[in-house]
JSON list of C-alpha atoms and ligand atoms in Angstrom, two decimals:
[
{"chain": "Y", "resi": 1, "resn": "UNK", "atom": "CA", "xyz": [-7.58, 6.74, -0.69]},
{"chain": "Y", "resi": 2, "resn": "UNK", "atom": "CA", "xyz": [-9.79, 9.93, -0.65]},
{"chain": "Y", "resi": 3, "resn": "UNK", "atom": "CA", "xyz": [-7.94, 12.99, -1.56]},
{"chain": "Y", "resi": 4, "resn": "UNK", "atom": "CA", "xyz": [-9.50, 16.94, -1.49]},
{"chain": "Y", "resi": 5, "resn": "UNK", "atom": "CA", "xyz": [-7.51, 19.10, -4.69]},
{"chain": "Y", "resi": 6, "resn": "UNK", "atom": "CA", "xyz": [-7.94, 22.31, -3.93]},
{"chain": "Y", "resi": 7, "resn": "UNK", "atom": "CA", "xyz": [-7.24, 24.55, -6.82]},
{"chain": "Y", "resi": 8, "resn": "UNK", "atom": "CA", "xyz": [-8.44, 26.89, -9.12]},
{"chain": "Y", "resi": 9, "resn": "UNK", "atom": "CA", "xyz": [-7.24, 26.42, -12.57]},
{"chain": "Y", "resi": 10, "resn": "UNK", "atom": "CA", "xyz": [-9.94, 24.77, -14.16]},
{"chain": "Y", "resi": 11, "resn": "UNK", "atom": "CA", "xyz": [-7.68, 23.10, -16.70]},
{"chain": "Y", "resi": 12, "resn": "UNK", "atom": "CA", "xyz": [-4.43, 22.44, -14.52]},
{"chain": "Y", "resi": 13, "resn": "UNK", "atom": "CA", "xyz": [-7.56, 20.90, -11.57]},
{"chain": "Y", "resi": 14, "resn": "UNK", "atom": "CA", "xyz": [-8.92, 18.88, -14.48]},
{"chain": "Y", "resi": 15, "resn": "UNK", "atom": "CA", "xyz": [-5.38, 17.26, -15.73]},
{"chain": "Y", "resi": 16, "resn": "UNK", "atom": "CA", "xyz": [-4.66, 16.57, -11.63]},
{"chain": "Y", "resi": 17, "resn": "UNK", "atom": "CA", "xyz": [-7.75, 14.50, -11.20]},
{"chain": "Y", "resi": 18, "resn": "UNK", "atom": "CA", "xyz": [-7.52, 12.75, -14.15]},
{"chain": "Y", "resi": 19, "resn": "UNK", "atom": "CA", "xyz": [-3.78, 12.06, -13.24]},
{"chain": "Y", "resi": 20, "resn": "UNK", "atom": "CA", "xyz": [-4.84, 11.56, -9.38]},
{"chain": "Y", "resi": 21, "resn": "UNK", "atom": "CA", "xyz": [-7.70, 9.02, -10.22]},
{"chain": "Y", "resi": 22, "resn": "UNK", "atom": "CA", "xyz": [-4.85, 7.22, -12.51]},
{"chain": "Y", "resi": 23, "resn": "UNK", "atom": "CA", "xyz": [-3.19, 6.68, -9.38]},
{"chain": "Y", "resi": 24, "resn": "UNK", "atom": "CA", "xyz": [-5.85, 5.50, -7.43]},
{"chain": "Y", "resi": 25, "resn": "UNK", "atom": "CA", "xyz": [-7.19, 8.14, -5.67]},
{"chain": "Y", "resi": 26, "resn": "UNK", "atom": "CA", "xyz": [-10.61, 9.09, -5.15]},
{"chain": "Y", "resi": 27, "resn": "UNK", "atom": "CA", "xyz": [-10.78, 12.69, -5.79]},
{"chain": "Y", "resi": 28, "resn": "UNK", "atom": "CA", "xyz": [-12.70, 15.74, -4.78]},
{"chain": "Y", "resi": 29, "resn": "UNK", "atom": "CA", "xyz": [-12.14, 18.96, -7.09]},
{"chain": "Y", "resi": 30, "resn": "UNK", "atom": "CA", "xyz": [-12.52, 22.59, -4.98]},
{"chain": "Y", "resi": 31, "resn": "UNK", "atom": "CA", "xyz": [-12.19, 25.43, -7.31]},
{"chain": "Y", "resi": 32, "resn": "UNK", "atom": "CA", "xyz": [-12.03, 27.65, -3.78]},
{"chain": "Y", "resi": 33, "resn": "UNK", "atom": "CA", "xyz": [-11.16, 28.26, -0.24]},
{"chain": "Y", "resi": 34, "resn": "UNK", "atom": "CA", "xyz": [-15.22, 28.27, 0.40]},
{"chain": "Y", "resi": 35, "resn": "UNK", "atom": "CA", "xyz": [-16.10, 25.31, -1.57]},
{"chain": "Y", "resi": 36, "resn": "UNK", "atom": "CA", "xyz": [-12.88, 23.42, 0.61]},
{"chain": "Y", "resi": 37, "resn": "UNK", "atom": "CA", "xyz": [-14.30, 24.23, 3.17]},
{"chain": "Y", "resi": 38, "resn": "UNK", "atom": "CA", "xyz": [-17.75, 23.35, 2.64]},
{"chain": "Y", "resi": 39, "resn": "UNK", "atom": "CA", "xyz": [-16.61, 19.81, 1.59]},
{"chain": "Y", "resi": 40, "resn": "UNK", "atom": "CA", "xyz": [-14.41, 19.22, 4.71]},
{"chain": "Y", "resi": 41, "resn": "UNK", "atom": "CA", "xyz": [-17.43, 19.80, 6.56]},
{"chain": "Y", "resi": 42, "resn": "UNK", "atom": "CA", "xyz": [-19.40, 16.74, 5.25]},
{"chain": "Y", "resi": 43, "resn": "UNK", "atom": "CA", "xyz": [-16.72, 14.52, 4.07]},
{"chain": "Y", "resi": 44, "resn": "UNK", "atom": "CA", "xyz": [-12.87, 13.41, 5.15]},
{"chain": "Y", "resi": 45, "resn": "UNK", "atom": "CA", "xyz": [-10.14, 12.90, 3.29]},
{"chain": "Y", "resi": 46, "resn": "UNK", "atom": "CA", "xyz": [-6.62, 11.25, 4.10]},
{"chain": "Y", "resi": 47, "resn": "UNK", "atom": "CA", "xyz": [-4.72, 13.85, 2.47]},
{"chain": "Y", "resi": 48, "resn": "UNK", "atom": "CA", "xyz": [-5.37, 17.62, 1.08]},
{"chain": "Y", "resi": 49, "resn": "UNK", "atom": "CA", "xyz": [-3.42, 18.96, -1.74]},
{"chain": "Y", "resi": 50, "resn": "UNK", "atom": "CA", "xyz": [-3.57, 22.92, -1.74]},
{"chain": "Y", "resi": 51, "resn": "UNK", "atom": "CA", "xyz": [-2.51, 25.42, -4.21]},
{"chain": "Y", "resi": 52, "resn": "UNK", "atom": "CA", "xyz": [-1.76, 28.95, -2.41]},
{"chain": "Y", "resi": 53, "resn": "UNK", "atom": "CA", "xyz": [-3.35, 31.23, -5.06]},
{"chain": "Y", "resi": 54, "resn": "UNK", "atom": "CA", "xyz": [-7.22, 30.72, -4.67]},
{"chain": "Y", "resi": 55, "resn": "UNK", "atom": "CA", "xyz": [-9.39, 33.40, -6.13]},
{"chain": "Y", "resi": 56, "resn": "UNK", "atom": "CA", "xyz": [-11.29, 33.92, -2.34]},
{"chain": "Y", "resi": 57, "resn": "UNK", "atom": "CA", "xyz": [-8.48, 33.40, 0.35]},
{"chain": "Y", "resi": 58, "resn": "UNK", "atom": "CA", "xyz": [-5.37, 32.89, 0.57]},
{"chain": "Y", "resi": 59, "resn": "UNK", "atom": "CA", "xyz": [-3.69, 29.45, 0.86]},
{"chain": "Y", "resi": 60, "resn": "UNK", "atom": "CA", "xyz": [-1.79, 29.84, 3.70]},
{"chain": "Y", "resi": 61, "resn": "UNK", "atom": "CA", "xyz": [-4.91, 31.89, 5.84]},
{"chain": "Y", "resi": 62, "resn": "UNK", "atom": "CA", "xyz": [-6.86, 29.08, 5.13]},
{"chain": "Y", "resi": 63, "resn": "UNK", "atom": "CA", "xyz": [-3.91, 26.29, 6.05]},
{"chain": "Y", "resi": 64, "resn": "UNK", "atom": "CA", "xyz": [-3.76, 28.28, 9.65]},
{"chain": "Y", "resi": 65, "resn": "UNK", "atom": "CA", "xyz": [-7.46, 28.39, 10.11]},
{"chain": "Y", "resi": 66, "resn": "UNK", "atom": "CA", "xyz": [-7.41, 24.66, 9.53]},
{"chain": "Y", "resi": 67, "resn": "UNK", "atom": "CA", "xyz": [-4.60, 23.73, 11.85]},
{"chain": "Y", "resi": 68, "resn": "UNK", "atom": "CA", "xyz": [-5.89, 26.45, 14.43]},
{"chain": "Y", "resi": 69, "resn": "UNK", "atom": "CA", "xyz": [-8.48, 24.34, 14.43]},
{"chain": "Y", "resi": 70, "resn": "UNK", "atom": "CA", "xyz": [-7.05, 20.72, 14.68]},
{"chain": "Y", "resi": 71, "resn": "UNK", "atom": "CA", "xyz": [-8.03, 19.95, 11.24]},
{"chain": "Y", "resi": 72, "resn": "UNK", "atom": "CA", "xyz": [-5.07, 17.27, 11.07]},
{"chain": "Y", "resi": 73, "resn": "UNK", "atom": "CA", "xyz": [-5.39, 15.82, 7.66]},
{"chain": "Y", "resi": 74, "resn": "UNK", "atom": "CA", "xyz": [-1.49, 15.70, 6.09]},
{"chain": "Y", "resi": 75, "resn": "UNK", "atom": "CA", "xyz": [-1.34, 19.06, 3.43]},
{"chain": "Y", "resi": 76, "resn": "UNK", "atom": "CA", "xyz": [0.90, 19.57, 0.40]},
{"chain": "Y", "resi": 77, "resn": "UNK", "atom": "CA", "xyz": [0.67, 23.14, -0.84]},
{"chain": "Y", "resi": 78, "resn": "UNK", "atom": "CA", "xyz": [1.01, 23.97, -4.46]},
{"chain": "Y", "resi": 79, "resn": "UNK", "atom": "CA", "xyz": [3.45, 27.30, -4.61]},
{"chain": "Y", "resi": 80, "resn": "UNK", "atom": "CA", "xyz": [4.89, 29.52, -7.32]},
{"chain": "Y", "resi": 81, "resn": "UNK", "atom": "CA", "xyz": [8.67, 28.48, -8.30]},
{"chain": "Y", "resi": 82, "resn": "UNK", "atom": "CA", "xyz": [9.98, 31.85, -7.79]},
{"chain": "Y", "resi": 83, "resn": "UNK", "atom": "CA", "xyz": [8.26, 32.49, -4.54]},
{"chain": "Y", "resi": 84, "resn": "UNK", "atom": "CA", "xyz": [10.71, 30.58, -1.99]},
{"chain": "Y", "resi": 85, "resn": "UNK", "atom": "CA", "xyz": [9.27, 32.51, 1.14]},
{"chain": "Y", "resi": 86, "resn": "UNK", "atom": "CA", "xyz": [5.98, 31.07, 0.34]},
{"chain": "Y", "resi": 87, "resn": "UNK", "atom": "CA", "xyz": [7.40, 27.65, 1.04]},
{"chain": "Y", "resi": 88, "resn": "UNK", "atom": "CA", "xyz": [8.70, 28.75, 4.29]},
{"chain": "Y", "resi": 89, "resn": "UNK", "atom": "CA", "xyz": [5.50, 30.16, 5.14]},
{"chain": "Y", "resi": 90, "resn": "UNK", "atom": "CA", "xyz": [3.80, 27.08, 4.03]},
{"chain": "Y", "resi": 91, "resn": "UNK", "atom": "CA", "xyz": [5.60, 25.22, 5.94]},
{"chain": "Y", "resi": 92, "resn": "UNK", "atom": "CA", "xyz": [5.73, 26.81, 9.46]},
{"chain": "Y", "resi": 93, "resn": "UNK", "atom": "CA", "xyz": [1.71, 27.16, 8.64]},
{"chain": "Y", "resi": 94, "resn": "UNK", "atom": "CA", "xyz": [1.47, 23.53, 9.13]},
{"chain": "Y", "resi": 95, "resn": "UNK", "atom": "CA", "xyz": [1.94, 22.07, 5.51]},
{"chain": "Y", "resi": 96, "resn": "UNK", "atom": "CA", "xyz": [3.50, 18.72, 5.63]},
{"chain": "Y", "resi": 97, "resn": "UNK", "atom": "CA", "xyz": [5.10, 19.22, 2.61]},
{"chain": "Y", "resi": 98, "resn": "UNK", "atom": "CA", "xyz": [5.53, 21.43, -0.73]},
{"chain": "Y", "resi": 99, "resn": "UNK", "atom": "CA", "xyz": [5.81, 21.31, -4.51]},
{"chain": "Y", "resi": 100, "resn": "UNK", "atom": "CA", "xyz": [6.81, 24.34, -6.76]},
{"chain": "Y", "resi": 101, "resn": "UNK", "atom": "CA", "xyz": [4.71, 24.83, -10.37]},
{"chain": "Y", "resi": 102, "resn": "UNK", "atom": "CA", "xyz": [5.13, 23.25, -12.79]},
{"chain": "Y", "resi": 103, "resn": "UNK", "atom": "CA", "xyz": [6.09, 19.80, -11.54]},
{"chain": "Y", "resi": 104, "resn": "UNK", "atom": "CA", "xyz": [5.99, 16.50, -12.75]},
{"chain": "Y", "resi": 105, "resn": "UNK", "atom": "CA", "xyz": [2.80, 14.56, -11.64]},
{"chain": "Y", "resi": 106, "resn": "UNK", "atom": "CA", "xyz": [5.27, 11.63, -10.60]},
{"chain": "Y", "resi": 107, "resn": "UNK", "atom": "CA", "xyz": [7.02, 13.49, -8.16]},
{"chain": "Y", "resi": 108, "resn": "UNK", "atom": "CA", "xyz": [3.40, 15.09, -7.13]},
{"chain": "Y", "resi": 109, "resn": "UNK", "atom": "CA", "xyz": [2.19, 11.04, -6.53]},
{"chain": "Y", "resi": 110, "resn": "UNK", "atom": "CA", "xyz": [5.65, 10.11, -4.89]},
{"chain": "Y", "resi": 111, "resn": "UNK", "atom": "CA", "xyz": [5.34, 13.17, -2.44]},
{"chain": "Y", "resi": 112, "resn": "UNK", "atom": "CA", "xyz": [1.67, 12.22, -1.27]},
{"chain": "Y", "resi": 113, "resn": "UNK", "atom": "CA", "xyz": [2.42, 8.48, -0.77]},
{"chain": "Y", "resi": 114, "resn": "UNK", "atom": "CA", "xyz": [5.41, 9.43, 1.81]},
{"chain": "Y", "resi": 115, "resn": "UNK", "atom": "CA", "xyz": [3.17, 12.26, 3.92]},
{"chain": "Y", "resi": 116, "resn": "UNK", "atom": "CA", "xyz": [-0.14, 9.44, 3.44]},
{"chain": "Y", "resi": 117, "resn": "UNK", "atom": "CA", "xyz": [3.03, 6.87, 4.89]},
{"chain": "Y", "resi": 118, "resn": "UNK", "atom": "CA", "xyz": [3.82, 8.94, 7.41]},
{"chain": "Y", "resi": 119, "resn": "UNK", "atom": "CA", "xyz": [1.18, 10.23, 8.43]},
{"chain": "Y", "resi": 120, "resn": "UNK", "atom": "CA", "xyz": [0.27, 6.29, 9.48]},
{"chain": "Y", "resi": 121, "resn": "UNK", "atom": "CA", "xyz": [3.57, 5.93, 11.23]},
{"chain": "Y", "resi": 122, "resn": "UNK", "atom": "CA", "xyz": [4.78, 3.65, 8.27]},
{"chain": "Y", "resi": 123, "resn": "UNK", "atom": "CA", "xyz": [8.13, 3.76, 7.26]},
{"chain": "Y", "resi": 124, "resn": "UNK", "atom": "CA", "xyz": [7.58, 1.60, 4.23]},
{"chain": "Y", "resi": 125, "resn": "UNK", "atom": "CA", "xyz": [5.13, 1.78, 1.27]},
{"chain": "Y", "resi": 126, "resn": "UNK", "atom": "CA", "xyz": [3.96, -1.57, 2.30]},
{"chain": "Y", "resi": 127, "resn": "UNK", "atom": "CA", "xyz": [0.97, -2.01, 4.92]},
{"chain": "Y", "resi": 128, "resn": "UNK", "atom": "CA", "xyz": [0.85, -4.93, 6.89]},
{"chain": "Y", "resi": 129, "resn": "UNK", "atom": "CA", "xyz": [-0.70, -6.60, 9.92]},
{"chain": "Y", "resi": 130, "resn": "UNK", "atom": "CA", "xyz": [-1.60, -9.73, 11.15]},
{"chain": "Y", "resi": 131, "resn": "UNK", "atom": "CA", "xyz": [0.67, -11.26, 8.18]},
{"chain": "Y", "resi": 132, "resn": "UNK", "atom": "CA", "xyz": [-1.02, -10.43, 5.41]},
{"chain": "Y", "resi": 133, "resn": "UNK", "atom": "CA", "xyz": [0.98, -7.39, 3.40]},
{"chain": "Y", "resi": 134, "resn": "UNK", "atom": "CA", "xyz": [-0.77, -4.77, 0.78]},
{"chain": "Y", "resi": 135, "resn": "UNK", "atom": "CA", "xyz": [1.68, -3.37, -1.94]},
{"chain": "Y", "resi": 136, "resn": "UNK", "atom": "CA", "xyz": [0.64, 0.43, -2.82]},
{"chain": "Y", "resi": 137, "resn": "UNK", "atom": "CA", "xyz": [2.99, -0.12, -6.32]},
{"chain": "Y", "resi": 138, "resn": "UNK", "atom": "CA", "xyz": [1.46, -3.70, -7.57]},
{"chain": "Y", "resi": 139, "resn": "UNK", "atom": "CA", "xyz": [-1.74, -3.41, -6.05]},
{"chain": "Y", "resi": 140, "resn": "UNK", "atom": "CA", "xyz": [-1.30, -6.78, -4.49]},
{"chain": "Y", "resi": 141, "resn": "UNK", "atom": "CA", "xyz": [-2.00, -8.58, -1.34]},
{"chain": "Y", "resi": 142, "resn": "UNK", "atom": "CA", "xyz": [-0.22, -10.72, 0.23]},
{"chain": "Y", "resi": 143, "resn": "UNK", "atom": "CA", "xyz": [-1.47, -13.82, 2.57]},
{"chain": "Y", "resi": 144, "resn": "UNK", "atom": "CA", "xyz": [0.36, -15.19, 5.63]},
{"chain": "Y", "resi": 145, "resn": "UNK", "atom": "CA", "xyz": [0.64, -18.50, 3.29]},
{"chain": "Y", "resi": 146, "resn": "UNK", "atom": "CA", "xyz": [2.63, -16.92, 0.77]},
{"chain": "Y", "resi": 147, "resn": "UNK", "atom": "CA", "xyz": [-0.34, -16.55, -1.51]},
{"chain": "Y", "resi": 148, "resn": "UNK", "atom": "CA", "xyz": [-0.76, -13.44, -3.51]},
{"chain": "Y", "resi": 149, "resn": "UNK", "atom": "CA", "xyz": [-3.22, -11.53, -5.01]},
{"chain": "Y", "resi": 150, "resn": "UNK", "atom": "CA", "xyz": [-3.39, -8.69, -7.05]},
{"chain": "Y", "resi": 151, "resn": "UNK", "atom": "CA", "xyz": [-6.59, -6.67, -5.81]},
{"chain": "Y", "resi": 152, "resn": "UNK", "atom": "CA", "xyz": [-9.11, -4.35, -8.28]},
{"chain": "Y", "resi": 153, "resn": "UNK", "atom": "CA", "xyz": [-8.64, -0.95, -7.71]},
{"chain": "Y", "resi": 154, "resn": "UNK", "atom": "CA", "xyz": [-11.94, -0.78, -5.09]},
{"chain": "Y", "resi": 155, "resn": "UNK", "atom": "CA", "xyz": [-11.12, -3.68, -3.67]},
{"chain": "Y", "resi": 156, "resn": "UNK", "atom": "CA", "xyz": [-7.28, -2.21, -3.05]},
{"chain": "Y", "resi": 157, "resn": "UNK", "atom": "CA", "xyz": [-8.82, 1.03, -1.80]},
{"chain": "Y", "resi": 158, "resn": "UNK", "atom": "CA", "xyz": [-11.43, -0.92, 1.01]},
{"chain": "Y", "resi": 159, "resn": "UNK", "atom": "CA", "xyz": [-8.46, -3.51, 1.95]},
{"chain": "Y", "resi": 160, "resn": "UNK", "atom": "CA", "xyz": [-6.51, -0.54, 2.03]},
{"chain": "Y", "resi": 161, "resn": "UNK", "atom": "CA", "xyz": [-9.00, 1.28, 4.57]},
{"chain": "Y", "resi": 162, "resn": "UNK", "atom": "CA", "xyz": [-9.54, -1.57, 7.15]},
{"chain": "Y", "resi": 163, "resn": "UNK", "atom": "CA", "xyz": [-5.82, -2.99, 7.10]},
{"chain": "Y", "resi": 164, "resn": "UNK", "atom": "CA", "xyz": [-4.47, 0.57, 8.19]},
{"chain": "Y", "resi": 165, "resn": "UNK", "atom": "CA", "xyz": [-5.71, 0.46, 11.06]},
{"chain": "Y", "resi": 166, "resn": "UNK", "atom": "CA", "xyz": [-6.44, -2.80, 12.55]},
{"chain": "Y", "resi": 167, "resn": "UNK", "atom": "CA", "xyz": [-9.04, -3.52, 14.86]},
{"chain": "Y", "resi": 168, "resn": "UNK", "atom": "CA", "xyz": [-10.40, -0.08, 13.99]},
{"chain": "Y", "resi": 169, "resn": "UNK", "atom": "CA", "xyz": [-14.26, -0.08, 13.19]},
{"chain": "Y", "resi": 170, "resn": "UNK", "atom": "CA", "xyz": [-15.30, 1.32, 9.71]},
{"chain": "Y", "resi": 171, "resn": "UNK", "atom": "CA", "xyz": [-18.70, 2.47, 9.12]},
{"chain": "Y", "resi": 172, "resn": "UNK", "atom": "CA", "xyz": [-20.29, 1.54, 6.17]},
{"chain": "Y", "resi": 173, "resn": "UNK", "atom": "CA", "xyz": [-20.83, 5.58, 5.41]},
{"chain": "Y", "resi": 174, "resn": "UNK", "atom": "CA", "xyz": [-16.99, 5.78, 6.18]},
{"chain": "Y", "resi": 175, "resn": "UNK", "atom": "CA", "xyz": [-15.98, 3.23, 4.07]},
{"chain": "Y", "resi": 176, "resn": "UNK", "atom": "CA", "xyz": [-18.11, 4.38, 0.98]},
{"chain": "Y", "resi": 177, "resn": "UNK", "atom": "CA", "xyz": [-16.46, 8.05, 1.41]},
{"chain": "Y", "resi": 178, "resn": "UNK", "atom": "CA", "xyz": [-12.83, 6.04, 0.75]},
{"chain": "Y", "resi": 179, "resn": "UNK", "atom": "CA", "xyz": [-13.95, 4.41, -2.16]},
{"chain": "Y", "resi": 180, "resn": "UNK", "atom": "CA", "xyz": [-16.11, 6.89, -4.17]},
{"chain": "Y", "resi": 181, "resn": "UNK", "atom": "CA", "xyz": [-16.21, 10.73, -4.39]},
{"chain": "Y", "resi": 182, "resn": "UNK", "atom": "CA", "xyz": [-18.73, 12.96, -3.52]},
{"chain": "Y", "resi": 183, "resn": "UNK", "atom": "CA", "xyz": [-20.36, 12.73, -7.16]},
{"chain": "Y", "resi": 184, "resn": "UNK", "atom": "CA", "xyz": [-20.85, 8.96, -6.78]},
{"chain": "Y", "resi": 185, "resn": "UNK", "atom": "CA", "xyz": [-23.43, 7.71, -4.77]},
{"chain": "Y", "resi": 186, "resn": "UNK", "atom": "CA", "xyz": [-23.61, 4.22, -4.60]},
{"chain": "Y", "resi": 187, "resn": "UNK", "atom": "CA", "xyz": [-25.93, 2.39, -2.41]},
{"chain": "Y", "resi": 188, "resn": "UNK", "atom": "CA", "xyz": [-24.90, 1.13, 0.86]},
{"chain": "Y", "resi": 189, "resn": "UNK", "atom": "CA", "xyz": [-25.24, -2.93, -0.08]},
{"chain": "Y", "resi": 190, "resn": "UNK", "atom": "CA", "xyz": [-22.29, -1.98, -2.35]},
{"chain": "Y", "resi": 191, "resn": "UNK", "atom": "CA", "xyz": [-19.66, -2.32, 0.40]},
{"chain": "Y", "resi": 192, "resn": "UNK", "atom": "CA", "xyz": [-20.81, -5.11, 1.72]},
{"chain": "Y", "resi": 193, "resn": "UNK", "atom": "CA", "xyz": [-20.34, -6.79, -2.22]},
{"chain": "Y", "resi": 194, "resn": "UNK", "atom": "CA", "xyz": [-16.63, -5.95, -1.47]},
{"chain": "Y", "resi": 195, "resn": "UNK", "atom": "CA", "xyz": [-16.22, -6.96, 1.62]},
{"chain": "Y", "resi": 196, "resn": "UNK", "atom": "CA", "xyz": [-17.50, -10.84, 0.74]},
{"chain": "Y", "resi": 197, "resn": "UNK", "atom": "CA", "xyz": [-15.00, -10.56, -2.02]},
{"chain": "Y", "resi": 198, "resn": "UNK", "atom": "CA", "xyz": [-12.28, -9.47, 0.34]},
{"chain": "Y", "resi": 199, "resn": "UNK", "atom": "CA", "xyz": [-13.32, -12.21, 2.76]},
{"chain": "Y", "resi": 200, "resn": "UNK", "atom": "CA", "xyz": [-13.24, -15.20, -0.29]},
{"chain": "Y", "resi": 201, "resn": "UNK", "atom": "CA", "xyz": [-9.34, -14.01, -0.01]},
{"chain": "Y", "resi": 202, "resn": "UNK", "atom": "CA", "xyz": [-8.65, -13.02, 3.28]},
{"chain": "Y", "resi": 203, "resn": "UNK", "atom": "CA", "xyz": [-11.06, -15.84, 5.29]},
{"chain": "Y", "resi": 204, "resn": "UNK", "atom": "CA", "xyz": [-14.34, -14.58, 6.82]},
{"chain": "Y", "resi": 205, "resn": "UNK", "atom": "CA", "xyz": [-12.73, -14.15, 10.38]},
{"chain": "Y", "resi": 206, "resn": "UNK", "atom": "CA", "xyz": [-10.39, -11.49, 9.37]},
{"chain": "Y", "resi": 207, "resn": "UNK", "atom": "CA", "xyz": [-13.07, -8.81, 8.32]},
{"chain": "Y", "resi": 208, "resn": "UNK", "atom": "CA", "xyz": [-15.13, -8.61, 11.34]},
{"chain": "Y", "resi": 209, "resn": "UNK", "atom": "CA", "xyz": [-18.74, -6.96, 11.44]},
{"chain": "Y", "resi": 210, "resn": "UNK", "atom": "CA", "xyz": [-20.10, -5.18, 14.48]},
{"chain": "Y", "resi": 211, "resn": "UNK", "atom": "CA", "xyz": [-23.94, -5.18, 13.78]},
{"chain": "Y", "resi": 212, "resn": "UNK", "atom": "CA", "xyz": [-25.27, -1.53, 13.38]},
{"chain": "Y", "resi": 213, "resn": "UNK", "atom": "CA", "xyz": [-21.53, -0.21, 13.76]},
{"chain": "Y", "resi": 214, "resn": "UNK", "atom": "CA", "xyz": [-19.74, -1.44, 10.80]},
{"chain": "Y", "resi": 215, "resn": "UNK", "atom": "CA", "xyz": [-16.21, -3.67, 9.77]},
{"chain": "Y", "resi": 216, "resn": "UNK", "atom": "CA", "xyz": [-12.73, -4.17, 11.25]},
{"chain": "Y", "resi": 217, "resn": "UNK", "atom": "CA", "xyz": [-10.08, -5.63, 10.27]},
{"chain": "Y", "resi": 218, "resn": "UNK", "atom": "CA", "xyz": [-8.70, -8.33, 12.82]},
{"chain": "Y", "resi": 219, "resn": "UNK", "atom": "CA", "xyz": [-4.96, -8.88, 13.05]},
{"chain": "Y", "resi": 220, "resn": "UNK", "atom": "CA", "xyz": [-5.36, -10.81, 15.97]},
{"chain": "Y", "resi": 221, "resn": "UNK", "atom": "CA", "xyz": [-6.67, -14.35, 14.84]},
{"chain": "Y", "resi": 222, "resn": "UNK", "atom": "CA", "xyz": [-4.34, -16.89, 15.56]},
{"chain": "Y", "resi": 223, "resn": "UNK", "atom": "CA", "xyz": [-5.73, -20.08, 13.53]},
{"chain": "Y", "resi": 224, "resn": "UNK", "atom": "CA", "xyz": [-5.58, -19.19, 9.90]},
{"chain": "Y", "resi": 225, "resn": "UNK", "atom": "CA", "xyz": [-8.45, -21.50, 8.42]},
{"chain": "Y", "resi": 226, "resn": "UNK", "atom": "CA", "xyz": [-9.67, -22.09, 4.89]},
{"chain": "Y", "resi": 227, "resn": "UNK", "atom": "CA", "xyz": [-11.03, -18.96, 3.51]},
{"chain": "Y", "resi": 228, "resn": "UNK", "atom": "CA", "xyz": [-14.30, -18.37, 3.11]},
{"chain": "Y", "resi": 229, "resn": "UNK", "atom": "CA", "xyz": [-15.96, -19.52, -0.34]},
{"chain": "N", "resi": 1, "resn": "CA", "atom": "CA1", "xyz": [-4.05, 29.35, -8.33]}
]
């Protein structure tokens, strides 16, 4: 899952995306408001975590400029302990959640897997559809014949993408920005390596391809045959 850190202590950012990466995000580091912004022009990201103090704008200005306009990615803002109103404020900007410095990176993880969960109008931290289930803690799918198998961390994060949202079609562009950052660039045959893999587990009928458009998961077939080897 692609996340954008925006923050501006170098060492505190550095800890976070070594931490974040742990937990298998894919993480982009902004060191400022302006360099946020440039990135959410080119790439997208499922969730944003934002500390308030930034050296060029202020958190919360840039949190209202972003919801003013219909930027709708969930946002957990990064606030000072003492400062309580800047949690209110946070919050009636359009955050979707807060965490007072310092905190303990579990609770940091636990907080952006329940905005990420409900943000897909999931009220568990499992993801399922068409009777295969994905487990965020064990990394492991599950098939509809009681199989299960525990999934690399790129192959987690592309199962991850196309079993969200069923029947949704991924482009391979789209799909690349969920599994690597901005200072990876793999080539494009790379997701299509994963996707065969996925397929040996989940049958080649379930990961669809639209020619020229790109993958979707499909919860809809009926017949569960052999998978494809
Ligand atoms: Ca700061």
């Amino acid at each position: 899952m692609r996340i954008l850190l925006v923050e501006d202590e170098q060492v505190f950012a550095g800890k976070l995306v070594d931490w974040l990466t742990r937990a298998d995000y894919v993480v982009d580091h902004a060191a400022t408001g302006g360099a946020a912004e440039a990135l959410l022009k080119s790439e997208s990201y499922r969730v944003i975590v934002l500390d308030i103090g930034l050296p060029d704008i202020d958190g919360l200005s840039l949190l209202r400029q972003w919801r003013r306009n219909h930027r709708l990615e969930p946002v957990l803002i990064l606030t000072a302990r003492s400062k309580w109103m800047e949690r209110v404020e946070g919050l009636r900007a359009g955050a979707d959640d807060y965490l007072p410095k310092p905190f303990h990176f579990e609770e940091l993880v636990a907080r952006l897997d329940v905005i990420v969960r409900r943000s897909e109008g999931r009220l568990s931290s499992r993801l399922s559809a068409g009777g295969f289930v994905l487990a965020d803690e064990s990394r492991s799918l599950t098939c509809p014949d009681g199989s299960e198998h525990t999934l690399t961390a790129t192959e987690f994060r592309l199962m991850r993408c196309l079993i969200s949202r069923p029947g949704r079609v991924f482009s391979t562009g789209e799909l690349i920005d969920e599994l690597y950052n901005i200072d990876r660039s793999p080539t494009r045959n790379v997701v299509q390596v994963y996707i065969t893999r996925l397929r040996k587990i989940v049958g080649k009928e379930r990961i669809r391809v639209l020619r020229g458009q790109g993958y979707y998961f499909d919860r809809s077939v009926q017949n569960v045959r052999e998978p494809d080897r």
